Structures are given as structure tokens and as C-alpha cells.
PDB file of C-alpha atoms in Angstrom:
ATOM      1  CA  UNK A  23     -15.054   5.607 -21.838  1.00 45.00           C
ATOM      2  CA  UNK A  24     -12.974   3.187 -20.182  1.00 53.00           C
ATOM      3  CA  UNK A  25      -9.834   3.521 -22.576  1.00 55.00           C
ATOM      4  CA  UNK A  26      -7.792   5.607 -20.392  1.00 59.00           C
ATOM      5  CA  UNK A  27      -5.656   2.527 -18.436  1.00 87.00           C
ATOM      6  CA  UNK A  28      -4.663   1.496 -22.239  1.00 92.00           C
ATOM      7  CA  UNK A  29      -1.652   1.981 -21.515  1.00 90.00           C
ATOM      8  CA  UNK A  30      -0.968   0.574 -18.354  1.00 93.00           C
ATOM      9  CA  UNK A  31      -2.696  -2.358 -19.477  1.00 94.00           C
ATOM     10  CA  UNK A  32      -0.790  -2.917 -22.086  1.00 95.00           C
ATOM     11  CA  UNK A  33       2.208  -2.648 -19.480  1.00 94.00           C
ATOM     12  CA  UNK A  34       1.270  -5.907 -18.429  1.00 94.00           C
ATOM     13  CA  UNK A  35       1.175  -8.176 -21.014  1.00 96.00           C
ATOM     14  CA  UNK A  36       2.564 -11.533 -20.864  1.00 96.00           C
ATOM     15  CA  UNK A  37       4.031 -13.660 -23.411  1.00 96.00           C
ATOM     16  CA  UNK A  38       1.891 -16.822 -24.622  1.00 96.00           C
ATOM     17  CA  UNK A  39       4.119 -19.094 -27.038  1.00 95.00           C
ATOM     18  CA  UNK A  40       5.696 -15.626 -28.840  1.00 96.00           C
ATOM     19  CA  UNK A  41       2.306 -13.554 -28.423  1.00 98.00           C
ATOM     20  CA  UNK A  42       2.194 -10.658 -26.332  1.00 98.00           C
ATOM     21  CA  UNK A  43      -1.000 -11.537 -24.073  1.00 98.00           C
ATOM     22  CA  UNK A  44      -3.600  -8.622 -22.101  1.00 97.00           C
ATOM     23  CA  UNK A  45      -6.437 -10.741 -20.459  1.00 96.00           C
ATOM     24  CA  UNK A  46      -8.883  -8.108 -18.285  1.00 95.00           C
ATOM     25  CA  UNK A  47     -12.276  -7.737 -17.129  1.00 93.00           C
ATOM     26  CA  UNK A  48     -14.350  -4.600 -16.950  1.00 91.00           C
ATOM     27  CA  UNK A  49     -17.771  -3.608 -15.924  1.00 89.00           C
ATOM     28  CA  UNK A  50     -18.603  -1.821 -18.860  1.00 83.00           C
ATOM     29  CA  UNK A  51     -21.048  -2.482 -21.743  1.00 87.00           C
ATOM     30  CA  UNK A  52     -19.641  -4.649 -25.068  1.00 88.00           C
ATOM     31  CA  UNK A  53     -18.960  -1.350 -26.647  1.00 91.00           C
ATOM     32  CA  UNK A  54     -16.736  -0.410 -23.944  1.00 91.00           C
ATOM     33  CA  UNK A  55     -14.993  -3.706 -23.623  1.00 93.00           C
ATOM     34  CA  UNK A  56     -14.426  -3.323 -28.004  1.00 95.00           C
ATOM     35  CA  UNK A  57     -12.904   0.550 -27.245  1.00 94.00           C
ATOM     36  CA  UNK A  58     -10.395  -0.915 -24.275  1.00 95.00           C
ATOM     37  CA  UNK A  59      -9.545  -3.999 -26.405  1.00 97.00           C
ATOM     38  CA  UNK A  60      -8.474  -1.819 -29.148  1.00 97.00           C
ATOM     39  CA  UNK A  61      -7.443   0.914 -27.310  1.00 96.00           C
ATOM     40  CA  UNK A  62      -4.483  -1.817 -25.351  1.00 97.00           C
ATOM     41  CA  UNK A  63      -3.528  -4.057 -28.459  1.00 97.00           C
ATOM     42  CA  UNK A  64      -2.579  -0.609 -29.902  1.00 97.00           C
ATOM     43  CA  UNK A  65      -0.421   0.005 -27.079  1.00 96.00           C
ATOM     44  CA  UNK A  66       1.206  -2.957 -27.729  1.00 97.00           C
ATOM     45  CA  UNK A  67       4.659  -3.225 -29.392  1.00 94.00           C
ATOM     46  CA  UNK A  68       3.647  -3.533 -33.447  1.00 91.00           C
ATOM     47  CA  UNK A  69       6.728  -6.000 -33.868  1.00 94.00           C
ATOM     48  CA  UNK A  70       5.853  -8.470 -31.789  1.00 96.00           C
ATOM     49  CA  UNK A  71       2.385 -10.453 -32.051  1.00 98.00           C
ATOM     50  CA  UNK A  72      -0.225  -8.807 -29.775  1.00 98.00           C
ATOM     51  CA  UNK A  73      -3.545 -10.145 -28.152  1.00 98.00           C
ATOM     52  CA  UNK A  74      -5.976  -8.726 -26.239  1.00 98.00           C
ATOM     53  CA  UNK A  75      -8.856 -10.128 -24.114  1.00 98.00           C
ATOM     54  CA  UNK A  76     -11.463  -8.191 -22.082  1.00 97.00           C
ATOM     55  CA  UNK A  77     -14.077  -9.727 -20.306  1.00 95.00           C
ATOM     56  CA  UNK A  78     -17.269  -8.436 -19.546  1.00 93.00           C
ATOM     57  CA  UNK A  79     -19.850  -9.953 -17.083  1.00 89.00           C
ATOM     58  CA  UNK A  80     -21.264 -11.870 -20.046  1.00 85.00           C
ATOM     59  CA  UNK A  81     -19.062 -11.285 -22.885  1.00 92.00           C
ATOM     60  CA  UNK A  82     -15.764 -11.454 -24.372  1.00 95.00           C
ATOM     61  CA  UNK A  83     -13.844  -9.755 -26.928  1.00 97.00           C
ATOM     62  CA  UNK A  84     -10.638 -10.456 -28.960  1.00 98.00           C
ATOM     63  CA  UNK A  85      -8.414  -8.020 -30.472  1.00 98.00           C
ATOM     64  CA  UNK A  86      -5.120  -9.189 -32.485  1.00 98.00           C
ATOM     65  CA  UNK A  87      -2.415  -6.621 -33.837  1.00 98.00           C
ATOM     66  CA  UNK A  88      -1.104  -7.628 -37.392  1.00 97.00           C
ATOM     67  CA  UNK A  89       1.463  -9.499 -36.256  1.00 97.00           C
ATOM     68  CA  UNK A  90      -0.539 -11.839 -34.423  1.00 98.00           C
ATOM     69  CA  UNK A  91      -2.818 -12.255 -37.442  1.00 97.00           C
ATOM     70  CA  UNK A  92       0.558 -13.060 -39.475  1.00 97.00           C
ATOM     71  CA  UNK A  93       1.238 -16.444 -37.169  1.00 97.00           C
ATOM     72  CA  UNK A  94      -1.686 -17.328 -38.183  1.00 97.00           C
ATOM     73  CA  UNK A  95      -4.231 -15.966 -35.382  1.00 98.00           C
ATOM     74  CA  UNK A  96      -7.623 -15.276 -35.794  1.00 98.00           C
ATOM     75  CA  UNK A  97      -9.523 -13.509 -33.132  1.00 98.00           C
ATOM     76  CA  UNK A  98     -12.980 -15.291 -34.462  1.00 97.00           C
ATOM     77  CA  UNK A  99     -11.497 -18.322 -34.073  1.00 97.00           C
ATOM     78  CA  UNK A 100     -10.208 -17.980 -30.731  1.00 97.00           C
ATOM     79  CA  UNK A 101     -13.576 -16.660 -29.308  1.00 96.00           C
ATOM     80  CA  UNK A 102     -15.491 -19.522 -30.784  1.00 95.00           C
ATOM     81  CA  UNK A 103     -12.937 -21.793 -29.479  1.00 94.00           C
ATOM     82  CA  UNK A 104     -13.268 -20.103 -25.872  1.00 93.00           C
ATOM     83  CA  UNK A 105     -16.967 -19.895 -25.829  1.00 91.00           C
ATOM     84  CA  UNK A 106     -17.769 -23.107 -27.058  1.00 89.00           C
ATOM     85  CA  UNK A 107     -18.733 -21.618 -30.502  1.00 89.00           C
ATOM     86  CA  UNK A 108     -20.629 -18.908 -29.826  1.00 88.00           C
ATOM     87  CA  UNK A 109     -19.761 -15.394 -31.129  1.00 92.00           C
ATOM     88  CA  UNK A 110     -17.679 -14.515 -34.024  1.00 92.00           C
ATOM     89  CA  UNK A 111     -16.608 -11.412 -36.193  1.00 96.00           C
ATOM     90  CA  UNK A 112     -13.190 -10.504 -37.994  1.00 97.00           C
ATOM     91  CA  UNK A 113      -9.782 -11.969 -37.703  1.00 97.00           C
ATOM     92  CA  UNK A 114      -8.566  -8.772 -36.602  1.00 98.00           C
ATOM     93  CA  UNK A 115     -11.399  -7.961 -33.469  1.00 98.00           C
ATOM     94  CA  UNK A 116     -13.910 -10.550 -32.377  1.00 98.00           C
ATOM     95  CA  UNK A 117     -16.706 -10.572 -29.813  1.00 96.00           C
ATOM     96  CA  UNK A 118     -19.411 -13.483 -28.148  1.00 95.00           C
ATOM     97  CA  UNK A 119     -21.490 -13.919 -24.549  1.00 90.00           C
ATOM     98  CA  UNK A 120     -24.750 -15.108 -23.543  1.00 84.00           C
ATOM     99  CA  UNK A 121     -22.626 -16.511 -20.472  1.00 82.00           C
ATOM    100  CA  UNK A 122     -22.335 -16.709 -16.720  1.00 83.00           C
ATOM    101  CA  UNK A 123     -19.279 -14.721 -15.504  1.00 81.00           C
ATOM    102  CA  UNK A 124     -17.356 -17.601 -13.964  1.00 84.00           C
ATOM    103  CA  UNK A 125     -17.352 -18.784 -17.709  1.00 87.00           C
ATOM    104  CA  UNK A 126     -16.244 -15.785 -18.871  1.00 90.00           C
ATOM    105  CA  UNK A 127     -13.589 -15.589 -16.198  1.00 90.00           C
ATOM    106  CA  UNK A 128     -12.453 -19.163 -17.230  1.00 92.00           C
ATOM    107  CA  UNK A 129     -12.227 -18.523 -20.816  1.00 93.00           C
ATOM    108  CA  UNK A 130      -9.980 -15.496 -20.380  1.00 95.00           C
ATOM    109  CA  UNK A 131      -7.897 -17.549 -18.237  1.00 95.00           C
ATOM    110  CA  UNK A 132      -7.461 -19.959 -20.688  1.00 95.00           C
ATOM    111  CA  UNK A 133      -6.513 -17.637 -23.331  1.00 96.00           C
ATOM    112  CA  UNK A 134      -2.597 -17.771 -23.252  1.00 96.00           C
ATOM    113  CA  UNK A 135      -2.225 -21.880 -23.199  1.00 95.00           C
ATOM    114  CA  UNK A 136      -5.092 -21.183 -26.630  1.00 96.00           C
ATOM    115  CA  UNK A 137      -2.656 -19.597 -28.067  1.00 96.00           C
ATOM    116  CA  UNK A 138       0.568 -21.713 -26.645  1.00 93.00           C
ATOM    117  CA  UNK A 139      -1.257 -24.517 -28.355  1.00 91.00           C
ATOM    118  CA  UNK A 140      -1.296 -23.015 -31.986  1.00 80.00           C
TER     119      UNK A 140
END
């Protein structure tokens, strides 16, 4: 399982508008990107508004903490709106692909000015 740099990850978060931002890729399988997503946004700090983005070579995932979902974000929203609809799943943890990975790379760059733009 590829949760063990959690932490570190989570180290590096950046802040997007207020919302404490993780974008990373890994070569694992969707089920491995959905176990590091959680596994960093719940490394995050639980007061501040968390995000979490892990790309895989033709997926994405989302996960939020519940301060980001009380601004107002919704992680099935955001991958829709970075994948050009496709994909969907909870407010709270979110998943699409069926893309190239330069697309994939793109929409986790985009992520943060996503969220700015809330």
C-alpha cells in the first residue's frame, strides 16, 4: 500500500484561497490512489479546510476534510469540473479517468486556482 509518505505529503500542502492543497501522482491502481488520498487529507490539520488530489496515469481522485466541505467544497464537483465531467462520487471523496496522463497532469495542476475561484 502506498499510504506510508501520508505524512510527508501532507507536509507539503499549499494554501489555495484558505484551503490546504496536496496535488500528487502515483503509479498505483485507483484503489491505491483512494487509500493515499485519504490516508494525506487525514494528515492534514482538521481546522483548516483540507484537499487532496492524487493522480494516477489515467485517473484522479479528490478527497476533502470537513472543513473544506463546510466552505462549500465538493470533491464530485471538483472532479467533474477537472475532467470535463467525467467521474463523480461523494462530496467528501471523489474519483474519474478514462484519460491520457498529460490530462491528468494538467487537471491536478489546475486544482488550487479551482478552488481559488470558489
Amino acid at each position: 500500500m502506498l499510504v506510508a509518505p501520508a505524512g510527508e505529503l501532507a507536509d507539503t500542502a499549499t494554501d489555495a484561497a484558505g484551503v490546504q492543497t496536496v496535488t500528487v501522482t502515483t503509479e498505483g491502481a485507483a484503489d491505491d490512489a483512494r487509500a493515499l488520498a485519504v490516508a494525506v487529507r487525514d494528515r492534514l490539520p482538521g481546522s483548516l479546510p483540507g484537499a487532496v488530489a492524487v493522480g494516477t496515469a489515467t485517473g484522479l481522485v479528490i478527497a476533502l476534510n470537513p472543513a473544506a466541505r463546510q466552505v462549500g467544497l465538493n470533491a464530485s464537483a471538483l472532479v467533474k469540473q477537472l475532467l470535463g465531467g467525467r467521474g463523480g462520487g461523494s462530496g467528501e471523496l471523489a474519483q474519474g479517468g478514462g484519460l491520457a496522463a498529460d490530462a491528468i497532469t494538467g487537471a491536478l495542476a489546475s486544482l488550487p486556482a479551482l478552488i481559488a475561484s470558489r
